[in-house]
Short mmCIF file of C-alpha atoms in Angstrom, two decimals:
data_model
loop_
_atom_site.label_atom_id
_atom_site.label_comp_id
_atom_site.label_asym_id
_atom_site.label_seq_id
_atom_site.Cartn_x
_atom_site.Cartn_y
_atom_site.Cartn_z
CA MET E 1 -137.90 -201.80 -23.32
CA THR E 2 -137.56 -200.00 -19.99
CA SER E 3 -137.41 -196.27 -19.73
CA ASP E 4 -133.88 -196.33 -18.32
CA ASN E 5 -132.29 -197.49 -21.63
CA ARG E 6 -132.37 -201.22 -20.88
CA MET E 7 -134.35 -204.30 -21.72
CA THR E 8 -135.68 -207.22 -19.66
CA ILE E 9 -135.46 -210.90 -20.61
CA PRO E 10 -137.40 -213.62 -18.72
CA ARG E 11 -135.64 -216.29 -16.77
CA SER E 12 -138.48 -218.82 -15.98
CA LEU E 13 -137.37 -221.62 -18.34
CA CYS E 14 -134.08 -222.81 -16.84
CA PRO E 15 -132.51 -224.83 -19.65
CA VAL E 16 -133.02 -222.05 -22.21
CA LEU E 17 -131.98 -218.48 -22.09
CA LEU E 18 -135.46 -217.02 -22.56
CA ILE E 19 -139.10 -217.90 -22.64
CA LEU E 20 -139.71 -216.56 -26.14
CA ALA E 21 -142.84 -216.34 -28.27
CA THR E 22 -142.36 -216.65 -31.99
CA SER E 23 -142.78 -213.28 -33.55
CA THR E 24 -141.39 -212.72 -36.98
CA VAL E 25 -139.54 -209.49 -37.34
CA PHE E 26 -140.24 -209.16 -40.99
CA ALA E 27 -143.60 -210.85 -41.50
CA GLY E 28 -143.46 -213.80 -43.84
CA ASP E 29 -139.66 -213.68 -44.19
CA LYS E 30 -137.18 -216.37 -43.38
CA PRO E 31 -134.82 -215.38 -40.50
CA PRO E 32 -131.43 -214.33 -41.84
CA ASN E 33 -128.25 -216.39 -41.50
CA ILE E 34 -125.83 -214.34 -39.40
CA LEU E 35 -122.07 -214.08 -39.76
CA LEU E 36 -120.77 -212.15 -36.78
CA ILE E 37 -117.06 -211.11 -37.05
CA LEU E 38 -115.31 -209.77 -34.01
CA ALA E 39 -111.71 -208.68 -34.78
CA ASP E 40 -109.09 -208.22 -32.04
CA ASP E 41 -107.30 -204.92 -31.21
CA VAL E 42 -108.56 -202.92 -34.15
CA GLY E 43 -109.55 -199.29 -33.76
CA CYS E 44 -111.55 -197.18 -36.26
CA GLU E 45 -108.43 -195.40 -37.44
CA THR E 46 -107.10 -198.61 -39.11
CA LEU E 47 -109.81 -199.03 -41.70
CA GLY E 48 -109.99 -197.15 -44.97
CA CYS E 49 -113.73 -196.73 -44.75
CA TYR E 50 -113.28 -194.79 -41.46
CA GLY E 51 -110.53 -192.58 -42.96
CA GLY E 52 -107.53 -194.72 -42.16
CA ARG E 53 -104.56 -194.41 -44.58
CA SER E 54 -101.96 -196.82 -43.12
CA TYR E 55 -103.30 -200.13 -44.28
CA LYS E 56 -105.09 -201.70 -47.28
CA THR E 57 -108.56 -202.89 -46.30
CA PRO E 58 -110.38 -203.34 -49.59
CA HIS E 59 -112.78 -206.01 -48.41
CA LEU E 60 -113.95 -204.14 -45.35
CA ASP E 61 -114.19 -200.89 -47.34
CA LYS E 62 -116.40 -202.66 -49.87
CA LEU E 63 -118.52 -204.14 -47.11
CA ALA E 64 -119.08 -200.63 -45.75
CA ALA E 65 -119.65 -199.10 -49.21
CA THR E 66 -122.38 -201.70 -49.95
CA GLY E 67 -123.80 -201.72 -46.42
CA LEU E 68 -124.13 -199.55 -43.34
CA ARG E 69 -121.33 -198.03 -41.34
CA PHE E 70 -121.85 -196.85 -37.74
CA ARG E 71 -119.99 -193.82 -36.49
CA HIS E 72 -120.69 -194.35 -32.80
CA CYS E 73 -120.09 -197.98 -31.62
CA TYR E 74 -118.33 -198.41 -28.29
CA ALA E 75 -116.62 -201.42 -26.60
CA MET E 76 -114.79 -202.00 -23.38
CA PRO E 77 -111.15 -201.02 -23.72
CA VAL E 78 -109.86 -204.59 -23.34
CA CYS E 79 -111.03 -207.91 -24.75
CA HIS E 80 -112.43 -210.05 -21.92
CA PRO E 81 -115.02 -207.58 -20.65
CA THR E 82 -116.18 -206.89 -24.21
CA ARG E 83 -116.68 -210.58 -24.90
CA THR E 84 -118.68 -211.24 -21.74
CA CYS E 85 -120.86 -208.24 -22.51
CA LEU E 86 -121.44 -209.21 -26.12
CA LEU E 87 -122.39 -212.80 -25.14
CA THR E 88 -124.78 -211.83 -22.35
CA GLY E 89 -126.16 -208.40 -23.24
CA ARG E 90 -125.09 -207.27 -19.81
CA TYR E 91 -122.40 -204.89 -18.70
CA PRO E 92 -119.53 -206.56 -16.83
CA ARG E 93 -120.35 -204.69 -13.64
CA HIS E 94 -123.76 -206.41 -13.71
CA LEU E 95 -122.13 -209.82 -14.09
CA GLY E 96 -120.06 -209.24 -10.95
CA HIS E 97 -116.91 -208.19 -12.85
CA PRO E 98 -115.83 -211.74 -13.92
CA ARG E 99 -112.21 -212.20 -13.39
CA TRP E 100 -109.94 -212.49 -16.46
CA GLY E 101 -110.21 -215.78 -18.30
CA SER E 102 -113.52 -216.69 -16.73
CA PHE E 103 -117.29 -216.53 -17.35
CA PRO E 104 -120.03 -216.49 -14.69
CA ALA E 105 -121.32 -220.03 -14.41
CA THR E 106 -124.83 -218.83 -13.61
CA ASP E 107 -124.98 -216.93 -16.89
CA GLU E 108 -123.92 -219.75 -19.21
CA ARG E 109 -127.46 -220.72 -20.09
CA HIS E 110 -128.34 -217.10 -20.72
CA ALA E 111 -125.70 -216.55 -23.36
CA LEU E 112 -126.04 -215.63 -27.05
CA GLY E 113 -125.58 -219.21 -28.31
CA HIS E 114 -128.55 -220.52 -26.36
CA ALA E 115 -130.70 -217.58 -27.45
CA MET E 116 -130.02 -218.39 -31.08
CA LYS E 117 -130.55 -222.13 -30.55
CA ALA E 118 -133.95 -221.34 -29.05
CA ALA E 119 -134.71 -219.63 -32.41
CA LYS E 120 -133.79 -222.89 -34.20
CA TYR E 121 -130.37 -221.61 -35.37
CA ALA E 122 -127.31 -223.82 -35.77
CA THR E 123 -124.45 -222.17 -33.93
CA ALA E 124 -120.67 -222.30 -34.28
CA ILE E 125 -117.72 -220.23 -33.17
CA ALA E 126 -114.07 -220.20 -34.31
CA GLY E 127 -110.98 -218.37 -33.32
CA LYS E 128 -110.48 -216.80 -29.93
CA TRP E 129 -112.27 -218.04 -26.77
CA GLN E 130 -110.49 -216.02 -24.08
CA ILE E 131 -113.17 -216.48 -21.41
CA ALA E 132 -111.91 -219.75 -20.02
CA MET E 133 -108.85 -222.00 -19.78
CA LEU E 134 -110.34 -224.09 -22.59
CA GLY E 135 -107.93 -226.98 -22.30
CA LYS E 136 -109.16 -227.60 -18.78
CA ASP E 137 -112.89 -227.21 -19.65
CA LEU E 138 -113.52 -228.42 -23.17
CA ASP E 139 -117.30 -228.43 -22.81
CA HIS E 140 -117.37 -224.68 -22.06
CA PRO E 141 -118.36 -223.42 -25.58
CA HIS E 142 -121.11 -226.02 -25.67
CA ARG E 143 -122.41 -224.94 -22.34
CA LEU E 144 -122.70 -221.40 -23.75
CA GLY E 145 -124.87 -222.67 -26.59
CA PHE E 146 -122.38 -223.27 -29.46
CA ASP E 147 -123.07 -226.51 -31.29
CA GLU E 148 -119.59 -226.61 -32.78
CA TYR E 149 -116.24 -224.86 -32.13
CA CYS E 150 -112.67 -224.59 -33.25
CA LEU E 151 -110.84 -222.33 -30.79
CA PHE E 152 -107.58 -221.44 -29.02
CA GLY E 153 -107.94 -220.97 -25.32
CA TRP E 154 -106.68 -218.29 -22.98
CA HIS E 155 -102.84 -218.13 -23.19
CA GLU E 156 -102.42 -221.94 -23.68
CA GLY E 157 -100.37 -221.94 -26.84
CA PRO E 158 -99.81 -220.32 -30.24
CA ARG E 159 -102.80 -218.90 -32.07
CA TYR E 160 -101.10 -218.13 -35.42
CA HIS E 161 -98.27 -220.32 -36.62
CA GLN E 162 -98.28 -223.94 -35.44
CA PRO E 163 -101.38 -223.21 -33.43
CA LEU E 164 -102.72 -225.13 -30.47
CA LEU E 165 -106.37 -225.58 -31.24
CA TRP E 166 -109.33 -227.34 -29.66
CA GLN E 167 -112.24 -228.47 -31.80
CA ASN E 168 -115.44 -229.92 -30.32
CA GLY E 169 -113.75 -231.33 -27.25
CA LYS E 170 -110.53 -232.57 -28.78
CA ARG E 171 -107.16 -231.09 -29.69
CA ARG E 172 -106.54 -230.72 -33.44
CA PRO E 173 -103.61 -232.98 -34.39
CA ASP E 174 -103.38 -231.74 -38.00
CA VAL E 175 -102.51 -228.09 -37.72
CA LYS E 176 -98.82 -228.14 -36.78
CA ASP E 177 -97.81 -226.54 -40.13
CA ARG E 178 -100.91 -224.36 -40.51
CA TYR E 179 -101.70 -220.69 -40.06
CA GLY E 180 -104.41 -220.42 -37.38
CA PRO E 181 -106.65 -217.80 -39.17
CA ASP E 182 -106.84 -220.05 -42.20
CA VAL E 183 -107.95 -222.94 -39.98
CA TYR E 184 -110.64 -220.81 -38.32
CA CYS E 185 -111.98 -219.71 -41.73
CA GLU E 186 -112.02 -223.28 -43.14
CA PHE E 187 -113.83 -224.48 -40.08
CA LEU E 188 -116.59 -221.87 -40.32
CA ILE E 189 -116.93 -222.25 -44.12
CA ASP E 190 -117.40 -226.03 -43.69
CA PHE E 191 -120.07 -225.31 -40.96
CA ILE E 192 -121.80 -222.86 -43.19
CA ARG E 193 -121.80 -225.31 -46.09
CA ARG E 194 -123.31 -228.03 -44.01
CA HIS E 195 -126.02 -225.68 -42.68
CA ARG E 196 -126.64 -223.85 -45.91
CA ASN E 197 -130.38 -224.36 -45.56
CA GLY E 198 -130.12 -222.32 -42.33
CA PRO E 199 -130.68 -220.46 -40.34
CA PHE E 200 -127.16 -220.31 -38.72
CA LEU E 201 -125.04 -218.13 -36.54
CA ALA E 202 -121.36 -218.33 -37.49
CA PHE E 203 -119.35 -216.32 -34.97
CA TYR E 204 -115.80 -215.57 -36.29
CA SER E 205 -114.02 -214.47 -33.12
CA MET E 206 -110.76 -213.45 -34.85
CA ALA E 207 -107.29 -213.87 -33.48
CA LEU E 208 -106.17 -211.04 -35.74
CA CYS E 209 -104.85 -208.46 -34.96
CA HIS E 210 -103.76 -209.26 -31.41
CA ASP E 211 -100.02 -209.99 -31.17
CA VAL E 212 -98.67 -213.35 -30.14
CA THR E 213 -98.90 -214.57 -26.56
CA ASP E 214 -95.82 -213.90 -24.41
CA ASP E 215 -96.63 -215.85 -21.24
CA LEU E 216 -95.62 -219.39 -22.13
CA ASP E 217 -92.42 -221.03 -21.02
CA HIS E 218 -90.98 -220.57 -24.50
CA PRO E 219 -91.58 -218.07 -27.31
CA VAL E 220 -94.11 -219.06 -29.91
CA PRO E 221 -92.77 -219.61 -33.43
CA TYR E 222 -92.36 -217.15 -36.22
CA ALA E 223 -93.83 -217.83 -39.67
CA ALA E 224 -91.59 -220.05 -41.75
CA GLY E 225 -88.75 -218.07 -43.29
CA LYS E 226 -89.16 -215.02 -41.04
CA ASP E 227 -86.98 -213.71 -38.25
CA HIS E 228 -89.80 -211.72 -36.60
CA TYR E 229 -93.47 -211.95 -35.74
CA ASP E 230 -95.97 -210.54 -38.10
CA THR E 231 -96.16 -206.74 -37.83
CA TYR E 232 -99.39 -204.99 -37.00
CA LYS E 233 -99.62 -203.93 -40.64
CA GLU E 234 -99.31 -207.48 -41.83
CA MET E 235 -101.86 -208.72 -39.33
CA LEU E 236 -104.34 -205.98 -40.23
CA GLU E 237 -104.11 -206.65 -43.87
CA ALA E 238 -104.35 -210.43 -43.22
CA MET E 239 -107.52 -209.75 -41.20
CA ASP E 240 -109.11 -207.94 -44.19
CA VAL E 241 -108.12 -210.89 -46.43
CA ARG E 242 -109.93 -213.35 -44.13
CA VAL E 243 -113.05 -211.16 -44.03
CA GLY E 244 -113.03 -211.30 -47.78
CA ARG E 245 -112.59 -214.95 -47.74
CA MET E 246 -115.72 -215.45 -45.56
CA ILE E 247 -117.77 -213.14 -47.76
CA GLY E 248 -116.59 -214.97 -50.87
CA ALA E 249 -117.63 -218.30 -49.34
CA LEU E 250 -121.14 -216.99 -48.70
CA GLU E 251 -121.30 -215.80 -52.35
CA ASP E 252 -120.06 -219.18 -53.68
CA LEU E 253 -122.70 -220.97 -51.72
CA GLY E 254 -125.43 -218.72 -52.90
CA LEU E 255 -126.16 -217.44 -49.38
CA ARG E 256 -125.16 -213.85 -49.56
CA GLY E 257 -128.70 -212.52 -50.04
CA ASN E 258 -130.06 -214.03 -46.81
CA THR E 259 -127.03 -213.47 -44.68
CA LEU E 260 -126.43 -210.51 -42.41
CA VAL E 261 -122.79 -209.81 -41.88
CA LEU E 262 -121.78 -207.78 -38.85
CA PHE E 263 -118.21 -206.72 -38.38
CA THR E 264 -116.97 -205.09 -35.18
CA THR E 265 -113.98 -205.24 -32.83
CA ASP E 266 -113.33 -205.84 -29.15
CA ASN E 267 -111.40 -202.64 -28.29
CA GLY E 268 -108.99 -200.07 -29.75
CA THR E 269 -105.68 -200.68 -31.48
CA SER E 270 -102.76 -202.18 -29.57
CA LYS E 271 -100.32 -199.67 -28.14
CA ARG E 272 -97.40 -202.04 -28.86
CA SER E 273 -96.99 -205.25 -30.76
CA LEU E 274 -94.47 -208.02 -30.15
CA HIS E 275 -91.81 -207.99 -32.82
CA GLN E 276 -89.15 -210.44 -31.89
CA ALA E 277 -88.03 -212.88 -29.12
CA ILE E 278 -84.26 -212.87 -28.70
CA ASP E 279 -82.52 -214.83 -25.94
CA GLY E 280 -85.74 -215.12 -24.00
CA LYS E 281 -86.43 -211.39 -24.22
CA TYR E 282 -89.36 -209.87 -26.11
CA ILE E 283 -88.95 -206.80 -28.25
CA ARG E 284 -92.05 -204.69 -28.78
CA ARG E 285 -92.75 -201.96 -31.28
CA PRO E 286 -95.20 -199.11 -30.85
CA VAL E 287 -98.31 -199.11 -33.08
CA SER E 288 -99.66 -195.96 -34.65
CA SER E 289 -101.84 -195.35 -37.70
CA LEU E 290 -102.73 -192.42 -40.01
CA LEU E 291 -106.28 -191.18 -39.74
CA GLY E 292 -106.45 -188.58 -42.51
CA LYS E 293 -103.31 -186.49 -41.78
CA THR E 294 -103.29 -187.25 -38.08
CA ARG E 295 -101.05 -189.99 -36.57
CA VAL E 296 -103.06 -191.86 -33.95
CA PRO E 297 -101.20 -194.02 -31.40
CA GLY E 298 -102.86 -197.29 -30.38
CA GLY E 299 -105.17 -196.78 -27.38
CA LYS E 300 -106.07 -200.25 -26.20
CA GLY E 301 -106.69 -200.16 -22.43
CA ASN E 302 -107.74 -196.55 -22.42
CA LEU E 303 -111.28 -195.48 -21.66
CA SER E 304 -110.80 -192.49 -24.05
CA ASP E 305 -111.95 -192.81 -27.65
CA ASP E 306 -108.71 -194.44 -28.79
CA GLY E 307 -109.49 -197.44 -26.63
CA THR E 308 -113.27 -197.71 -26.80
CA HIS E 309 -114.50 -196.28 -30.11
CA VAL E 310 -114.65 -199.24 -32.53
CA PRO E 311 -115.90 -199.85 -36.04
CA LEU E 312 -119.24 -201.45 -36.77
CA ILE E 313 -120.24 -202.41 -40.30
CA ALA E 314 -123.47 -204.14 -41.24
CA ASN E 315 -124.13 -205.62 -44.69
CA TRP E 316 -127.26 -207.45 -45.86
CA PRO E 317 -127.96 -207.26 -49.60
CA GLY E 318 -131.50 -206.23 -50.35
CA ARG E 319 -132.25 -205.30 -46.71
CA ILE E 320 -129.67 -202.74 -45.76
CA ARG E 321 -129.42 -199.78 -48.12
CA PRO E 322 -125.86 -199.51 -49.50
CA GLY E 323 -123.58 -196.64 -48.60
CA GLY E 324 -125.40 -195.72 -45.40
CA VAL E 325 -123.88 -194.07 -42.40
CA SER E 326 -125.51 -194.11 -39.00
CA ASP E 327 -124.96 -191.73 -36.10
CA GLN E 328 -126.97 -193.89 -33.70
CA LEU E 329 -125.24 -195.12 -30.54
CA VAL E 330 -124.37 -198.79 -30.13
CA ASP E 331 -122.50 -200.58 -27.42
CA MET E 332 -121.52 -204.23 -26.91
CA SER E 333 -124.59 -205.08 -24.88
CA ASP E 334 -126.73 -204.49 -27.98
CA PHE E 335 -125.67 -207.42 -30.10
CA LEU E 336 -127.64 -210.05 -28.12
CA PRO E 337 -131.05 -208.33 -28.29
CA THR E 338 -130.43 -207.30 -31.84
CA LEU E 339 -129.83 -210.92 -32.93
CA HIS E 340 -132.82 -212.01 -30.90
CA GLU E 341 -135.03 -209.68 -32.87
CA LEU E 342 -133.57 -210.54 -36.21
CA ALA E 343 -134.14 -214.25 -35.38
CA GLY E 344 -137.89 -213.39 -35.09
CA ARG E 345 -138.20 -213.90 -31.32
CA ARG E 346 -139.84 -211.79 -28.74
CA PRO E 347 -139.73 -211.95 -24.86
CA THR E 348 -142.94 -212.81 -23.04
CA SER E 349 -143.97 -212.49 -19.43
CA GLY E 350 -142.18 -214.24 -16.60
CA ARG E 351 -139.65 -213.61 -13.88
CA ALA E 352 -137.15 -211.34 -15.51
CA VAL E 353 -133.45 -210.68 -15.48
CA LYS E 354 -132.61 -207.25 -16.74
CA ILE E 355 -130.11 -206.85 -19.55
CA ASP E 356 -128.52 -203.63 -20.58
CA GLY E 357 -128.69 -203.98 -24.34
CA ARG E 358 -131.23 -202.73 -26.74
CA SER E 359 -131.86 -203.91 -30.29
CA PHE E 360 -130.58 -201.97 -33.29
CA ALA E 361 -132.34 -204.23 -35.71
CA GLY E 362 -134.64 -201.46 -36.80
CA ILE E 363 -131.67 -199.18 -37.58
CA LEU E 364 -130.28 -201.94 -39.89
CA THR E 365 -133.44 -202.16 -41.96
CA GLY E 366 -134.63 -198.59 -41.84
CA ARG E 367 -137.76 -199.44 -39.82
CA GLY E 368 -136.74 -197.20 -36.97
CA GLY E 369 -137.81 -198.02 -33.47
CA SER E 370 -136.49 -196.99 -30.06
CA LYS E 371 -132.94 -195.81 -30.08
CA ARG E 372 -130.18 -195.81 -27.40
CA THR E 373 -129.70 -192.48 -25.78
CA TRP E 374 -126.38 -193.26 -24.15
CA ALA E 375 -123.61 -195.80 -24.54
CA TYR E 376 -121.41 -197.37 -21.88
CA ALA E 377 -117.92 -198.70 -21.31
CA GLU E 378 -115.91 -199.67 -18.23
CA ARG E 379 -112.57 -200.77 -17.00
CA GLY E 380 -112.45 -202.11 -13.47
CA LYS E 381 -114.43 -199.74 -11.25
CA GLN E 382 -114.19 -196.78 -13.63
CA PHE E 383 -116.82 -196.34 -16.28
CA PHE E 384 -118.51 -193.73 -18.44
CA VAL E 385 -121.82 -193.03 -20.14
CA ARG E 386 -121.81 -190.97 -23.26
CA THR E 387 -123.78 -189.44 -26.16
CA GLN E 388 -122.29 -188.75 -29.54
CA GLN E 389 -120.97 -185.47 -28.26
CA TRP E 390 -120.62 -185.73 -24.52
CA LYS E 391 -118.99 -188.17 -22.08
CA LEU E 392 -119.49 -188.41 -18.34
CA TYR E 393 -117.47 -190.55 -15.96
CA ASN E 394 -118.64 -192.00 -12.65
CA ASN E 395 -116.07 -189.79 -10.91
CA GLY E 396 -117.99 -186.79 -12.22
CA LYS E 397 -115.53 -185.68 -14.97
CA LEU E 398 -117.26 -184.47 -18.08
CA PHE E 399 -115.72 -184.10 -21.55
CA HIS E 400 -116.80 -182.74 -24.87
CA ALA E 401 -115.77 -185.97 -26.58
CA SER E 402 -116.37 -184.85 -30.15
CA ARG E 403 -113.99 -181.91 -29.68
CA ASP E 404 -111.66 -183.46 -27.08
CA PRO E 405 -111.37 -187.18 -27.88
CA ASN E 406 -108.09 -187.46 -25.89
CA GLU E 407 -109.85 -185.97 -22.82
CA GLN E 408 -107.41 -183.22 -22.00
CA GLU E 409 -109.86 -180.56 -20.87
CA PRO E 410 -112.63 -181.52 -18.42
CA VAL E 411 -115.70 -179.29 -18.71
CA ALA E 412 -117.06 -177.65 -15.54
CA ALA E 413 -120.78 -177.79 -15.01
CA ALA E 414 -120.99 -173.97 -15.21
CA ASP E 415 -119.41 -174.15 -18.69
CA VAL E 416 -121.83 -176.62 -20.30
CA PRO E 417 -123.48 -174.94 -23.31
CA ARG E 418 -127.17 -174.35 -22.97
CA ALA E 419 -127.90 -176.60 -25.97
CA ALA E 420 -126.17 -179.52 -24.25
CA ARG E 421 -127.81 -179.28 -20.90
CA ASP E 422 -130.58 -181.81 -21.63
CA ASP E 423 -128.01 -184.35 -22.80
CA ILE E 424 -125.87 -183.86 -19.75
CA ALA E 425 -128.87 -184.15 -17.47
CA ARG E 426 -129.73 -187.46 -19.20
CA LEU E 427 -126.20 -188.73 -18.61
CA ARG E 428 -126.33 -187.82 -14.90
CA ARG E 429 -129.62 -189.68 -14.57
CA ALA E 430 -127.98 -192.67 -16.30
CA LEU E 431 -125.17 -192.71 -13.72
CA GLU E 432 -127.77 -192.60 -10.95
CA THR E 433 -129.96 -195.38 -12.37
CA ILE E 434 -127.52 -197.65 -14.13
CA ASP E 435 -127.54 -200.36 -11.42
CA ARG E 436 -131.29 -200.24 -10.80
CA GLY E 437 -132.74 -203.76 -10.97
CA HIS E 438 -129.36 -205.53 -10.87
CA PRO E 439 -128.80 -207.72 -7.79
CA PHE E 440 -125.05 -208.01 -8.10
CA PRO E 441 -124.96 -211.64 -6.87
CA ARG E 442 -121.77 -213.43 -5.97
CA ARG E 443 -121.00 -215.60 -8.95
CA LYS E 444 -119.02 -218.74 -9.50
CA SER E 445 -116.92 -218.43 -12.63
CA LYS E 446 -115.30 -221.15 -14.71
#
């Protein structure tokens, strides 16, 4: 790790993400299978295990109760930047701010899928792709290191009822009467069954709980027998059911003990959700949820906590102590180096490209190790760095985030409590050094 909160990864072997030396994380142990679940438009306030009261989430609540729940995980406030960050371990600003629906071509061979393949993992992804017009580039998931995929592309067709899906380079002809989330689960369960001897990475990039797409030349269909689209409540509870289905499949296959399940989300809860399409006009309803006794409006798109503070649950029977709660900081750049380490791989010498993430594998297993001292999120040219308590924007505005999550009262430098001065100084240094070592090349995106 570097002293400025980031990690370097070598670039000298072109066809593979990293030159890596085999180094078992847990000596003598078999690397774990990994089920990575990324839900869409789901803030912390929606889940019972985080204090939410509006929706029933028994499967996720159980996952947290028997695993480890993080209090301080942060994503970008919208989906595309979060996904590019998670897949590369690099902040979008260090990827040249890829335009919506694209991925930097020069970073394809440095993505998560290739890293796991280098560690002898079978890799698959199902659900949302978002980072390309998939129908025009059906090899794109393969180029990012996924052996198999079943995905809907970026605003190409329905993702829920009568979905338009692409699977391993071809359009699925057999899903006209299906519910997309069931198809995604079935695909991944079949992949897991075929690779039960492991290790595997199964990435469930959920469609739920994003509302239906509204930019086609005709409205997408309702569910059979309904006169409206699924409500946010219906989608949230359907999401929990699919999480339970995936966990149940692991148990049925006898794989639960050697499978790490990670659940997180791409940004905060939607502000509004599409309810109906009438005479070519879309009707939207606001989304809000009860967190304890407080009603929290959806905050997707905001850089405040309602848009960037997301759940993170880790569950690995026999490895992660049940019922744990972590106050350690995590952001979306950390998943790639964490999975590297869990796969038993270590970087060696060579010409390096700096990544922003740092592994939280030691936190999962209680081994400790270096910990992140600040987390990051951005939207466009605006970004922040933060601790658990304090949040500093690149425009200089400072907020006591734990007391003022809606950022109504900026704190003047003269008013910073003495006990917080070291933390604030660390955040100011982070702003000054965050781009150090990043060349900001012009990138071709596909």
